[in-house]
PDB file of C-alpha atoms in Angstrom:
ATOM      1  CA  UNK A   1       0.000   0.000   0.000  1.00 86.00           C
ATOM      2  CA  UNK A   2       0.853   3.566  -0.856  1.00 90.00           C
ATOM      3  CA  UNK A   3       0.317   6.301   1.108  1.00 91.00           C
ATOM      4  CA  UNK A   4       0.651  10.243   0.364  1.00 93.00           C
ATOM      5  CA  UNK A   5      -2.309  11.478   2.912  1.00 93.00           C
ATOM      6  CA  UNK A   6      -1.963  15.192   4.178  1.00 91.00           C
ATOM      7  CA  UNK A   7      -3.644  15.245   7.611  1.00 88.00           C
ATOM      8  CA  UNK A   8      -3.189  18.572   7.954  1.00 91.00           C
ATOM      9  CA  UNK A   9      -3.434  20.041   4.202  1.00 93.00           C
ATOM     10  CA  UNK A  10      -3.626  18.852   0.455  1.00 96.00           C
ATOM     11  CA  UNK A  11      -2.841  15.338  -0.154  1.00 95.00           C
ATOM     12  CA  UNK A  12       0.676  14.329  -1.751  1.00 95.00           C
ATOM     13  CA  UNK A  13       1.432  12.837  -4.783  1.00 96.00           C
ATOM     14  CA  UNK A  14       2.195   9.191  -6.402  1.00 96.00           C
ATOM     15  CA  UNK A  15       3.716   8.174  -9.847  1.00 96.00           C
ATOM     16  CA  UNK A  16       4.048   4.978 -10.849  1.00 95.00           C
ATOM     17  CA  UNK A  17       5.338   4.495 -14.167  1.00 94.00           C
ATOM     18  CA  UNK A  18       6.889   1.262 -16.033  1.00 85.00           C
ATOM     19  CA  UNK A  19       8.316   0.969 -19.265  1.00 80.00           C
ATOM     20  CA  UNK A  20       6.086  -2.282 -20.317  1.00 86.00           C
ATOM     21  CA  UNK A  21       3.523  -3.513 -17.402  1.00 93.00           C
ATOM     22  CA  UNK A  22       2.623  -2.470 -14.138  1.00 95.00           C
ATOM     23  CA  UNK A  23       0.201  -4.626 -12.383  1.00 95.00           C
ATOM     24  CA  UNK A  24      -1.091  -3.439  -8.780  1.00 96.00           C
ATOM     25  CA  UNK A  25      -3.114  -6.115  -7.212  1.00 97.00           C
ATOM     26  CA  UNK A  26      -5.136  -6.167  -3.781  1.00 98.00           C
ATOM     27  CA  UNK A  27      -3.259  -2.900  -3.453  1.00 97.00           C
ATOM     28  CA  UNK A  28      -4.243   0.538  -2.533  1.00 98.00           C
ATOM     29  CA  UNK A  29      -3.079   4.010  -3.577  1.00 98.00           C
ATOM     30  CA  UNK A  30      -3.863   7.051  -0.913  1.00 97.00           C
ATOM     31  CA  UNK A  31      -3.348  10.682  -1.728  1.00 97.00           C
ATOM     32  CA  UNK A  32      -6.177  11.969   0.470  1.00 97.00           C
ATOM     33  CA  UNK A  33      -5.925  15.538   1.703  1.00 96.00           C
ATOM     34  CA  UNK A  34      -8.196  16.993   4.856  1.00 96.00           C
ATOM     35  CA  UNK A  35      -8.163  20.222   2.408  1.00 96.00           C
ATOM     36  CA  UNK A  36      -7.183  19.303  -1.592  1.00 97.00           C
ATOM     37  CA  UNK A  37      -6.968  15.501  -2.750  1.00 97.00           C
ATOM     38  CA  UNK A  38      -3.395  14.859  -4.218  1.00 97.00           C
ATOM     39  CA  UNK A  39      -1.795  13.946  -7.748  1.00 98.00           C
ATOM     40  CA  UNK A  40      -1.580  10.019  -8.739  1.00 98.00           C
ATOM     41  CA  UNK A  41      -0.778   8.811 -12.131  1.00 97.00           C
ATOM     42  CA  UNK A  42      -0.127   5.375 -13.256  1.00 97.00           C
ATOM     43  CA  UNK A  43       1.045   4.922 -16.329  1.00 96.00           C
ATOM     44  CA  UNK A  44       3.452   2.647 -19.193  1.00 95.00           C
ATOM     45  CA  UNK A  45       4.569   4.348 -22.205  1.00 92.00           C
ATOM     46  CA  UNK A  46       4.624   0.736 -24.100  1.00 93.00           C
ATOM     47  CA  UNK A  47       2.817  -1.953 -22.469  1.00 94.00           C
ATOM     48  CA  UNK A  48      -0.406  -2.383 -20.064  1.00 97.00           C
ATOM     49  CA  UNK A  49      -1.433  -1.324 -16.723  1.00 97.00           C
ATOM     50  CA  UNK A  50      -3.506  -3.575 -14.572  1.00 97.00           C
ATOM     51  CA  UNK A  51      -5.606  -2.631 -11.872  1.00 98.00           C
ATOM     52  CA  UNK A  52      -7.049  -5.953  -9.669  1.00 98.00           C
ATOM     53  CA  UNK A  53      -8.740  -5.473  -6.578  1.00 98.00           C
ATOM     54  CA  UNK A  54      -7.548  -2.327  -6.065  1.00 98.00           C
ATOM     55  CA  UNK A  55      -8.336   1.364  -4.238  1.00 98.00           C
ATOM     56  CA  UNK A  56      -7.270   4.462  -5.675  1.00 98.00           C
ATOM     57  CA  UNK A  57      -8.197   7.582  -3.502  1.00 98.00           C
ATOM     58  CA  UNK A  58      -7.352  11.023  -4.550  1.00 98.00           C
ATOM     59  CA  UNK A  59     -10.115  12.532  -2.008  1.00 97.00           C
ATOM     60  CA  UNK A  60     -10.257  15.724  -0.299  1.00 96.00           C
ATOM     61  CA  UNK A  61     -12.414  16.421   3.122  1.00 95.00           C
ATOM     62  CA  UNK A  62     -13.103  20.069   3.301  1.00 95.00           C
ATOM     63  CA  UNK A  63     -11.666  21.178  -0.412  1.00 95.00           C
ATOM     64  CA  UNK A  64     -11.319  19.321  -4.132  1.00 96.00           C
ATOM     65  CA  UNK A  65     -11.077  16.312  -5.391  1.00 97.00           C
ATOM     66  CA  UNK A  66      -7.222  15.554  -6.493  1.00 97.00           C
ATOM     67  CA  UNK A  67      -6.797  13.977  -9.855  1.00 98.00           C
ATOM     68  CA  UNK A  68      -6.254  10.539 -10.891  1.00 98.00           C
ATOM     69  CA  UNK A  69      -4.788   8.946 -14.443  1.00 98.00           C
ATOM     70  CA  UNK A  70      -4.121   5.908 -15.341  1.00 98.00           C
ATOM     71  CA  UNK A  71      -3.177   4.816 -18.867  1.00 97.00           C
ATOM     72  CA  UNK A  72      -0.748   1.975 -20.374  1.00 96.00           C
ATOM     73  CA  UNK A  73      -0.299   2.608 -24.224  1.00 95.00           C
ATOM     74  CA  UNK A  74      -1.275  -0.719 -24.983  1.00 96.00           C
ATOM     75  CA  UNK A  75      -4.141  -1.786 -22.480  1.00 96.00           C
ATOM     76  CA  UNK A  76      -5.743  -0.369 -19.477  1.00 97.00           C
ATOM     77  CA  UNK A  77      -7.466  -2.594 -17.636  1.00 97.00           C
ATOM     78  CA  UNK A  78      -9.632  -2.217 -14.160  1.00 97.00           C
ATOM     79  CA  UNK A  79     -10.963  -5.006 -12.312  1.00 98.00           C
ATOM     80  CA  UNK A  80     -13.700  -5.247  -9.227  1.00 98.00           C
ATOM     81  CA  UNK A  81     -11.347  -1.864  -8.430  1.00 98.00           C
ATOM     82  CA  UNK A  82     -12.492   1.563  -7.387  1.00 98.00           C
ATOM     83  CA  UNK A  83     -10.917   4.761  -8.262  1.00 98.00           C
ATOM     84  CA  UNK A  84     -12.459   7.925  -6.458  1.00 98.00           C
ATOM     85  CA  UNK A  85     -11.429  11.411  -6.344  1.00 98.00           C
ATOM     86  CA  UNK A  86     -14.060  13.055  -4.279  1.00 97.00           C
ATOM     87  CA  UNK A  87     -14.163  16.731  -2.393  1.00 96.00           C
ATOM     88  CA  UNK A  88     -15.862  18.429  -0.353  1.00 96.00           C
ATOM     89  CA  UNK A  89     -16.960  21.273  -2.767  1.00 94.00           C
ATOM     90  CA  UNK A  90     -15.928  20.122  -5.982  1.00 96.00           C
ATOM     91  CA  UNK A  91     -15.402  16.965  -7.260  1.00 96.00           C
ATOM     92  CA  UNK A  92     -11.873  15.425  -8.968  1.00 97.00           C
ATOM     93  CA  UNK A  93     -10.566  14.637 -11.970  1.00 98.00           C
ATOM     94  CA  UNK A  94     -10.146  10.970 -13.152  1.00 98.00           C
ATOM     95  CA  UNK A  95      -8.495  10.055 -16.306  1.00 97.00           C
ATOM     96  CA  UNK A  96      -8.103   6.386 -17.755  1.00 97.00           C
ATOM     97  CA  UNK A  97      -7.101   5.461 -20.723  1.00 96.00           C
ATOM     98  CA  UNK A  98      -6.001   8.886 -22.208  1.00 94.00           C
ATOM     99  CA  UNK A  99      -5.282  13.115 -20.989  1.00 93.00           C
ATOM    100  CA  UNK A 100      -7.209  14.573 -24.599  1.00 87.00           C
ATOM    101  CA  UNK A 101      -6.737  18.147 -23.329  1.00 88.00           C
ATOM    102  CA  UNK A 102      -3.319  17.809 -21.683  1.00 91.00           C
ATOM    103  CA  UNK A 103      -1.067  14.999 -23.406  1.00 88.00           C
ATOM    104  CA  UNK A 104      -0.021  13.867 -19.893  1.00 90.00           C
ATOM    105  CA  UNK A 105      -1.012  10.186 -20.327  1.00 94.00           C
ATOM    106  CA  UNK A 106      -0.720   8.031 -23.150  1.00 93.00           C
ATOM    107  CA  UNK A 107      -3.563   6.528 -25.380  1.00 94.00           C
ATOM    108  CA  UNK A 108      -4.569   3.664 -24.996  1.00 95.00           C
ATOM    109  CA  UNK A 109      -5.487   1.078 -27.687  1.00 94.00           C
ATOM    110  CA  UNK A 110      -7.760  -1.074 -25.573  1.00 93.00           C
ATOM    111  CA  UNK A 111      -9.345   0.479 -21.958  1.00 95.00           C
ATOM    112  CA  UNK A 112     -11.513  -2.433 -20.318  1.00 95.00           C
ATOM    113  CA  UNK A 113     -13.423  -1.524 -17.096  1.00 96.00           C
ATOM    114  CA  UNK A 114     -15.288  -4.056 -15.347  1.00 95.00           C
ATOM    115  CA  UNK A 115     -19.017  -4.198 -13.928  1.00 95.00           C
ATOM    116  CA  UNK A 116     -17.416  -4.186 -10.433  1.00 97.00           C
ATOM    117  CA  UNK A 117     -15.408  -0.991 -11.247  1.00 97.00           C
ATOM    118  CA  UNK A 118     -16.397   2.207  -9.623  1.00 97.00           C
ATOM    119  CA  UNK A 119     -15.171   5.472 -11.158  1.00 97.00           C
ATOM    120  CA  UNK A 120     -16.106   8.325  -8.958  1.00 97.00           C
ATOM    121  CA  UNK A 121     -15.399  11.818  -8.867  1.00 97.00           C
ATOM    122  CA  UNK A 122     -18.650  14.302  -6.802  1.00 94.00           C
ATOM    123  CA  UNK A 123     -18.755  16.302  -4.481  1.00 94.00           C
ATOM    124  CA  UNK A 124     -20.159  15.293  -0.634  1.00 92.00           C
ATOM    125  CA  UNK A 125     -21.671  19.174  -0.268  1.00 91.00           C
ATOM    126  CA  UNK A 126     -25.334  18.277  -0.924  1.00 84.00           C
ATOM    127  CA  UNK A 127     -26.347  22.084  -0.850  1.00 85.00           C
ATOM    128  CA  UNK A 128     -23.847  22.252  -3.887  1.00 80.00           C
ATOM    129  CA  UNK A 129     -25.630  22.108  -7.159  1.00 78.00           C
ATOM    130  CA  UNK A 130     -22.579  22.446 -10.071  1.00 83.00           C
ATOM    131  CA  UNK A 131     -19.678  20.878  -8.006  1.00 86.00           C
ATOM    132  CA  UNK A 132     -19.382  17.846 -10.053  1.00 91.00           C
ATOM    133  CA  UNK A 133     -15.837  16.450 -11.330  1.00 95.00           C
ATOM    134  CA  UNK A 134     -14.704  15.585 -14.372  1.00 95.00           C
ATOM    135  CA  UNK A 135     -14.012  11.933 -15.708  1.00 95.00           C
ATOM    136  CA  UNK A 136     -12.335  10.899 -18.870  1.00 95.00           C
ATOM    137  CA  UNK A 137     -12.619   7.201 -20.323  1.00 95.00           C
ATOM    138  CA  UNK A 138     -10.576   7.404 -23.638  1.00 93.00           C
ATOM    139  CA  UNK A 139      -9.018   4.230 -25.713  1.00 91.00           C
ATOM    140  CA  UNK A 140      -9.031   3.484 -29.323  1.00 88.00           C
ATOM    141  CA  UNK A 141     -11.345   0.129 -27.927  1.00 87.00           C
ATOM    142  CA  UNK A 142     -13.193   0.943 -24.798  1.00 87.00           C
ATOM    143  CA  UNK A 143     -15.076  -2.143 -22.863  1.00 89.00           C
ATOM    144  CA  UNK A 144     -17.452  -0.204 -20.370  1.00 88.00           C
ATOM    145  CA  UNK A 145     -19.198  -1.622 -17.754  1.00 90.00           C
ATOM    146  CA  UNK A 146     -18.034   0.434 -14.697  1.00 92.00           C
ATOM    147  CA  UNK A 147     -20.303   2.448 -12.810  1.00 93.00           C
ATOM    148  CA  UNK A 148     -19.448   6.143 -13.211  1.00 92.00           C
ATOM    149  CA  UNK A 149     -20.197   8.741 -10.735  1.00 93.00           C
ATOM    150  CA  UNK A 150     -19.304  12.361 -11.761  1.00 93.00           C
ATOM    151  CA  UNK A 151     -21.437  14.144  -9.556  1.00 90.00           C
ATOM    152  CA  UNK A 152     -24.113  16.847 -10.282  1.00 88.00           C
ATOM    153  CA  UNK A 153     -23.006  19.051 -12.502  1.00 88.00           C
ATOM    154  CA  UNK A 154     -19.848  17.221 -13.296  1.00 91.00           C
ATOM    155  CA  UNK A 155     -18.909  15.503 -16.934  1.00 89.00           C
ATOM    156  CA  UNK A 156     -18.042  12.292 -18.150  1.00 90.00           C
ATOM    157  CA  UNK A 157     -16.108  12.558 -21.275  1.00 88.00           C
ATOM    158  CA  UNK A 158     -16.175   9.767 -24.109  1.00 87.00           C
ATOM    159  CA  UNK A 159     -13.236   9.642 -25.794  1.00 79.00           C
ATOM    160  CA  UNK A 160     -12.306   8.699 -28.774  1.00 71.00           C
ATOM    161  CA  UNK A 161     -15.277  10.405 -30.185  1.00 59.00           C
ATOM    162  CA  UNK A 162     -16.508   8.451 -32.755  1.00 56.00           C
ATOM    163  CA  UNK A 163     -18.583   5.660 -30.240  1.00 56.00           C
ATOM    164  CA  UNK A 164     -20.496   2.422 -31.710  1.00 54.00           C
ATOM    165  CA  UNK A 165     -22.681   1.303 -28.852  1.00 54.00           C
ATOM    166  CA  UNK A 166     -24.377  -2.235 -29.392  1.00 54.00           C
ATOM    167  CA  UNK A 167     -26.362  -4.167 -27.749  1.00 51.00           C
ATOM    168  CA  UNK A 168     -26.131  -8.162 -27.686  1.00 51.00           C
ATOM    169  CA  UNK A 169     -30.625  -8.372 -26.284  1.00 47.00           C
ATOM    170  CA  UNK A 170     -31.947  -5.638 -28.702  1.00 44.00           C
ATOM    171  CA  UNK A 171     -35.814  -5.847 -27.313  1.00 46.00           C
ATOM    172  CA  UNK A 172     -36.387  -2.263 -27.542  1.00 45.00           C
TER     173      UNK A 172
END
């Protein structure tokens, strides 16, 4: 387990990076702040990054959500894993699979999230109307079952942009 918590203040940050795979399994990744969430960002600039079983907190108690990207250039994958940037006042950002405004992370070709996959990124002020956070899914292939959580008010961006959604029981 890795832990950059700020007990007093904005959470730290974590990069892991690997030149072909990184696999964290069972494992969990803090950066929680009492103010700000912190920085993580997993990433392989060749190969894939698996996620198994595992936590990835970016949260922040009386501020923002931190941000959060993952991204292997060849596959992404998430399994029964949750990944959660939460604040206070404004939700995080989470990015898997690709940064489209930035650059930071690289693209994926194939991003697979599982049914037991939670991405989350609101905010916990309920009197707060537009303090959503922002979540990116991006890969040339994107399996999507995870349950995504933005928040009210936040977005939940779709990227590549060009999206074929099928359905295997078309009774509608």
């Amino acid at each position: 387990d890795l832990q950059a918590n700020g007990l007093m203040g904005d959470g730290g940050s974590i990069l892991l990076s690997g030149g072909a795979h990184l696999a964290l399994s069972n494992a969990q990744v803090k950066v929680n702040g009492s103010n700000d969430g912190g920085l993580v960002q997993i990433l392989t600039q060749n190969g894939d990054v698996l996620l198994q079983d595992t936590l990835i907190q970016a949260n922040g108690s009386n501020g923002r959500g931190g941000s959060i990207g993952v991204s292997g250039a060849n596959k992404t994958t998430a399994t029964n894993s949750t990944i959660e940037a939460n604040g206070f006042s404004k939700g995080g950002t989470i990015l898997i699979g690709n940064d489209a405004q930035n650059g930071t992370l690289p693209f994926s070709l194939l991003t697979s999230l599982d049914a037991n996959t939670l991405l989350s990124a609101h905010h916990t002020d309920q009197s707060n109307l537009t303090g959503g956070g922002f979540i990116e899914t991006s890969g040339h292939t994107l399996q999507m079952l995870a349950s995504i959580n933005a928040g009210r008010g936040g977005i939940w961006l779709i990227d590549p942009y060009n999206i074929t959604i099928t359905s295997a029981d078309s009774n509608s």
